[in-house]
Coordinates of C-alpha atoms in Angstrom, one line a residue:
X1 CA -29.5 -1.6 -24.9
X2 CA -27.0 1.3 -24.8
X3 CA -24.9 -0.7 -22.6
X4 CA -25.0 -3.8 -24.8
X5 CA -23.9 -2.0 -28.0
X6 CA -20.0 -1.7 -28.9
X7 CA -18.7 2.2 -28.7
X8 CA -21.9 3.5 -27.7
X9 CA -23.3 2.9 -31.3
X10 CA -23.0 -1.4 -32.2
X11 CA -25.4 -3.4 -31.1
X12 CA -24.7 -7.3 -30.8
X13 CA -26.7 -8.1 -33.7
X14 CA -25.1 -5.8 -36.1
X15 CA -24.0 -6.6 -39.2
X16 CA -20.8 -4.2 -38.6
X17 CA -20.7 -6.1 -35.2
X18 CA -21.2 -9.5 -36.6
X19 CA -19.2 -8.6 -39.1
X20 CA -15.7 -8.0 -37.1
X21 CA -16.8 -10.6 -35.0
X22 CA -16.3 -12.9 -38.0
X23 CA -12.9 -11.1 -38.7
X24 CA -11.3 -11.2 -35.4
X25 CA -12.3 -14.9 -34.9
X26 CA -11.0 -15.8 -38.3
X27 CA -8.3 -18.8 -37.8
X28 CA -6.3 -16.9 -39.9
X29 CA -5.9 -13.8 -37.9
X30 CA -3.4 -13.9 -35.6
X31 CA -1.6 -15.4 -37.9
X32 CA -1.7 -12.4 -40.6
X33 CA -1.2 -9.8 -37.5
X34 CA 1.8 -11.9 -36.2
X35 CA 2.9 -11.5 -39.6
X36 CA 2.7 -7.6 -39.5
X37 CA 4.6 -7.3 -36.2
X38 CA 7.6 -9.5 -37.5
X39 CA 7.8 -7.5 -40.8
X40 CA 7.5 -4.1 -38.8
X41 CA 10.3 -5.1 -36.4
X42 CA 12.2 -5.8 -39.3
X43 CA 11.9 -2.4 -40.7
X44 CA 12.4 -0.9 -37.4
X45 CA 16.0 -2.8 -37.7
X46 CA 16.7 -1.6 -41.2
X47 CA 15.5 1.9 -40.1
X48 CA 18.4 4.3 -39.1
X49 CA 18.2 8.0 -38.0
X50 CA 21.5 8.2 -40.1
X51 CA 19.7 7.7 -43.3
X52 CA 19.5 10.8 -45.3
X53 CA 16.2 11.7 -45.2
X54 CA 15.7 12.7 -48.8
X55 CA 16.9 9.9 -49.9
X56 CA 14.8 6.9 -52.0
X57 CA 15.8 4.2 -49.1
X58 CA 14.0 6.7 -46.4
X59 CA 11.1 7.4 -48.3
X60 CA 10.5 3.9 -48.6
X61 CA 10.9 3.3 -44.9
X62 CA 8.5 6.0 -44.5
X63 CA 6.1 4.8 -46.8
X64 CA 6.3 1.3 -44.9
X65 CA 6.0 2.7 -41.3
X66 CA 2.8 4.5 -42.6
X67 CA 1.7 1.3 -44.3
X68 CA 2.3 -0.6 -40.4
X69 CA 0.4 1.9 -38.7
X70 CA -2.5 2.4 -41.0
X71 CA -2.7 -1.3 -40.9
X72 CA -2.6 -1.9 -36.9
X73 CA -4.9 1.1 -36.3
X74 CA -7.6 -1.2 -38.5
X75 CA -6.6 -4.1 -36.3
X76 CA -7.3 -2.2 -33.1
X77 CA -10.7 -0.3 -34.3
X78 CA -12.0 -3.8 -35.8
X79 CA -11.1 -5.1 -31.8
X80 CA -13.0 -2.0 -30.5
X81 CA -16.2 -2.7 -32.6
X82 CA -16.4 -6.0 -31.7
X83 CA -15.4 -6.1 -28.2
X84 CA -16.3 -2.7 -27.1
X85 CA -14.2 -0.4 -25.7
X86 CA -14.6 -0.4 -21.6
X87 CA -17.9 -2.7 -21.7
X88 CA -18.4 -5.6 -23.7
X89 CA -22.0 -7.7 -22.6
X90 CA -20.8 -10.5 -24.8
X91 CA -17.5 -11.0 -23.8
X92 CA -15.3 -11.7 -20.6
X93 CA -13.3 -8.9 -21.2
X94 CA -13.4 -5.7 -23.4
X95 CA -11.0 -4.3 -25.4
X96 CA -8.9 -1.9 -22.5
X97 CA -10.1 -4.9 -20.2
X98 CA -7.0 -6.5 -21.5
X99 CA -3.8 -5.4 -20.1
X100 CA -1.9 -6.3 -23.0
X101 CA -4.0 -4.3 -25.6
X102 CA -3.0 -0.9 -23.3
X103 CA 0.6 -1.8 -25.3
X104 CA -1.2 -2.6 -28.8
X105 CA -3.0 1.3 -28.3
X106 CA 0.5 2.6 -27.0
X107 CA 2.0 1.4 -30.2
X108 CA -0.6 2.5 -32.8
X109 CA -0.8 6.2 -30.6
X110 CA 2.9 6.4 -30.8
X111 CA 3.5 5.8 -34.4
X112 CA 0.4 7.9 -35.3
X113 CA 2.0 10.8 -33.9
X114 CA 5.6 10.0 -35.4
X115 CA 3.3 10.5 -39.0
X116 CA 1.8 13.3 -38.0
X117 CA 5.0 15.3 -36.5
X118 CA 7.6 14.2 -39.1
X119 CA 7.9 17.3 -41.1
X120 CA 7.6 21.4 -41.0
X121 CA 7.8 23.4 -37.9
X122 CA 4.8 21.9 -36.4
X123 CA 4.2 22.4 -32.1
X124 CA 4.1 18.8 -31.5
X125 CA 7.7 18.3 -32.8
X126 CA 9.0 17.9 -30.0
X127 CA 6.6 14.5 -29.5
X128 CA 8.7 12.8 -32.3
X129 CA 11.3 11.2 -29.5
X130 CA 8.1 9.6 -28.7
X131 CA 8.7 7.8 -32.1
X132 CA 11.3 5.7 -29.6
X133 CA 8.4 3.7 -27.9
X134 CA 8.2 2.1 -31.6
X135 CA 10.3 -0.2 -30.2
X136 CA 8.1 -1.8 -28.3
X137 CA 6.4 -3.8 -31.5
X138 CA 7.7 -6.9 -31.2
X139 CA 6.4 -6.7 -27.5
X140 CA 3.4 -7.5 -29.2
X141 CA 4.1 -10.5 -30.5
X142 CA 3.9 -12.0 -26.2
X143 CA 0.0 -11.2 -26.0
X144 CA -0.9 -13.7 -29.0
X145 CA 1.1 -16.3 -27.6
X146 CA 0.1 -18.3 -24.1
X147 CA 3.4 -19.5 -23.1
X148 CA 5.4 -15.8 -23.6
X149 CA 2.2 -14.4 -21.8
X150 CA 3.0 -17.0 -18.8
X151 CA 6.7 -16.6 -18.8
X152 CA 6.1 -12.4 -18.7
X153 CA 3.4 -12.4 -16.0
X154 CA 5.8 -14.8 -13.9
X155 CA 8.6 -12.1 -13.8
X156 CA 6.3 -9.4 -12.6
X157 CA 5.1 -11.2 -9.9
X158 CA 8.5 -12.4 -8.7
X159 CA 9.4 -8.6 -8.7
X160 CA 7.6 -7.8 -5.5
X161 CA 9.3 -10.5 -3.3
X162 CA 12.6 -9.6 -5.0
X163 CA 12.1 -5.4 -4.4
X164 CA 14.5 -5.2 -1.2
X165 CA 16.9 -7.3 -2.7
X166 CA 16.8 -5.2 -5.9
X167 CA 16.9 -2.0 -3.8
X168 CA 20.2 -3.2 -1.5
X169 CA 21.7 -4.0 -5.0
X170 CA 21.1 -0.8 -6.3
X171 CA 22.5 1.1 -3.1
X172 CA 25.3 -1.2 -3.3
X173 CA 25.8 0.5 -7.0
X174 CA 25.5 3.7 -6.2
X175 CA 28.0 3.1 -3.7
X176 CA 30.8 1.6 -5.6
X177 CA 30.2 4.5 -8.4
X178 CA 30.6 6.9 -5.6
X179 CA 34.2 5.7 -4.3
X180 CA 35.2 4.7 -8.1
X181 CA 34.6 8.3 -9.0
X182 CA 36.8 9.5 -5.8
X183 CA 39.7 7.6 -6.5
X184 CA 40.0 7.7 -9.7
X185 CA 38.3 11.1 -11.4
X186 CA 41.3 12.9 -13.4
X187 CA 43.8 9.3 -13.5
X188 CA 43.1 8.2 -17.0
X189 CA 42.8 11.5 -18.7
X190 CA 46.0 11.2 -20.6
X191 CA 48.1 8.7 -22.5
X192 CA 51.3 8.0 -21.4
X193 CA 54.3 6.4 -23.9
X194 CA 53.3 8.1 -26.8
X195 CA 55.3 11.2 -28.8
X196 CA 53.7 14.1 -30.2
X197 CA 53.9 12.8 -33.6
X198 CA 52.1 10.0 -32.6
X199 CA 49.4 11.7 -30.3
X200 CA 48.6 13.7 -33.8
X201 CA 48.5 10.4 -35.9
X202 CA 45.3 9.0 -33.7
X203 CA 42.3 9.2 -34.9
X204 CA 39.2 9.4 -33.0
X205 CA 35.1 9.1 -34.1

């Protein structure tokens, strides 16, 4: 029975298991989640570390990202509950039994811990670069549609044929760097043609 029940504590005939059951399966779902991921990448977009951070514009960015994550981490608990975790009797899969929800967990895990490190002199402030893997959002947007998943899962397995090709490519790189840097470190490290008072007149950012 143990087995059969949804993180350890569900069973199938629930009403919290029905019940998310019912949500997931909704026509409308995907839809409204689909929704979220669009409108998050937008904000990621609009987002700039440049903003200053006391500012109206980056507490309402703030407000938003929190908004995002509060609202996927329901989407992936209400998945949990109704598809168990690692074991699901009911289903084919369960919820980590899906490759692509290992990215949906990334996600939510990532932003959580950008929320919870973005102010004071806490230890884990130095996990905030981790706030870079935010990125991957609209990645999400592949795993609810079955033509992006198809396209995706052909390039990957196309990589292993192409792995010598892509490792002669690289040496052939590394190689070209390597005599480029020889022959010309120190030759454009000047300009030539200009006067003083024009050297002083540039202006660099």
């Amino acid at each position: 029975a143990r087995k059969e029940s949804s993180v350890f504590i569900f069973h199938p005939k629930s009403f919290t298991r029905k019940l998310t059951n019912k949500i997931i399966n909704h026509k409308y779902w995907e839809t409204c989640i689909i929704i979220l991921i669009l409108l998050s990448s937008i904000l990621l977009i609009l987002d700039s570390p440049l903003n200053d951070p006391d500012s109206t514009e980056s507490l309402v960015y703030d407000i938003l990202n929190i908004t995002f994550t509060i609202l996927f981490a329901i989407e992936m608990v209400l998945k949990m509950v109704s598809m168990g975790i690692v074991h699901n009797s009911q289903h084919k899969e369960s919820y980590f039994g899906n490759a692509w929800n290992y990215l949906d967990f990334l996600v939510v895990v990532t932003s959580a811990i950008d929320i919870f490190t973005g102010g004071g002199d806490s230890g884990l402030k130095s996990l905030k670069s981790l706030r870079a893997l935010r990125a991957l959002r609209p990645l999400r947007v592949i795993s609810r549609n079955e033509g992006l998943k198809i396209i995706v899962e052909a390039l990957f397995r196309i990589l292993n044929p192409l792995k010598n090709l892509i490792i002669i490519a690289g040496v052939f790189v590394v190689v070209v760097a390597n005599i480029s840097t020889s022959l010309f470190k120190g030759k454009f490290y000047s300009c030539e043609g200009l006067s003083e008072v024009e050297l002083e007149s540039i202006i660099t950012k």
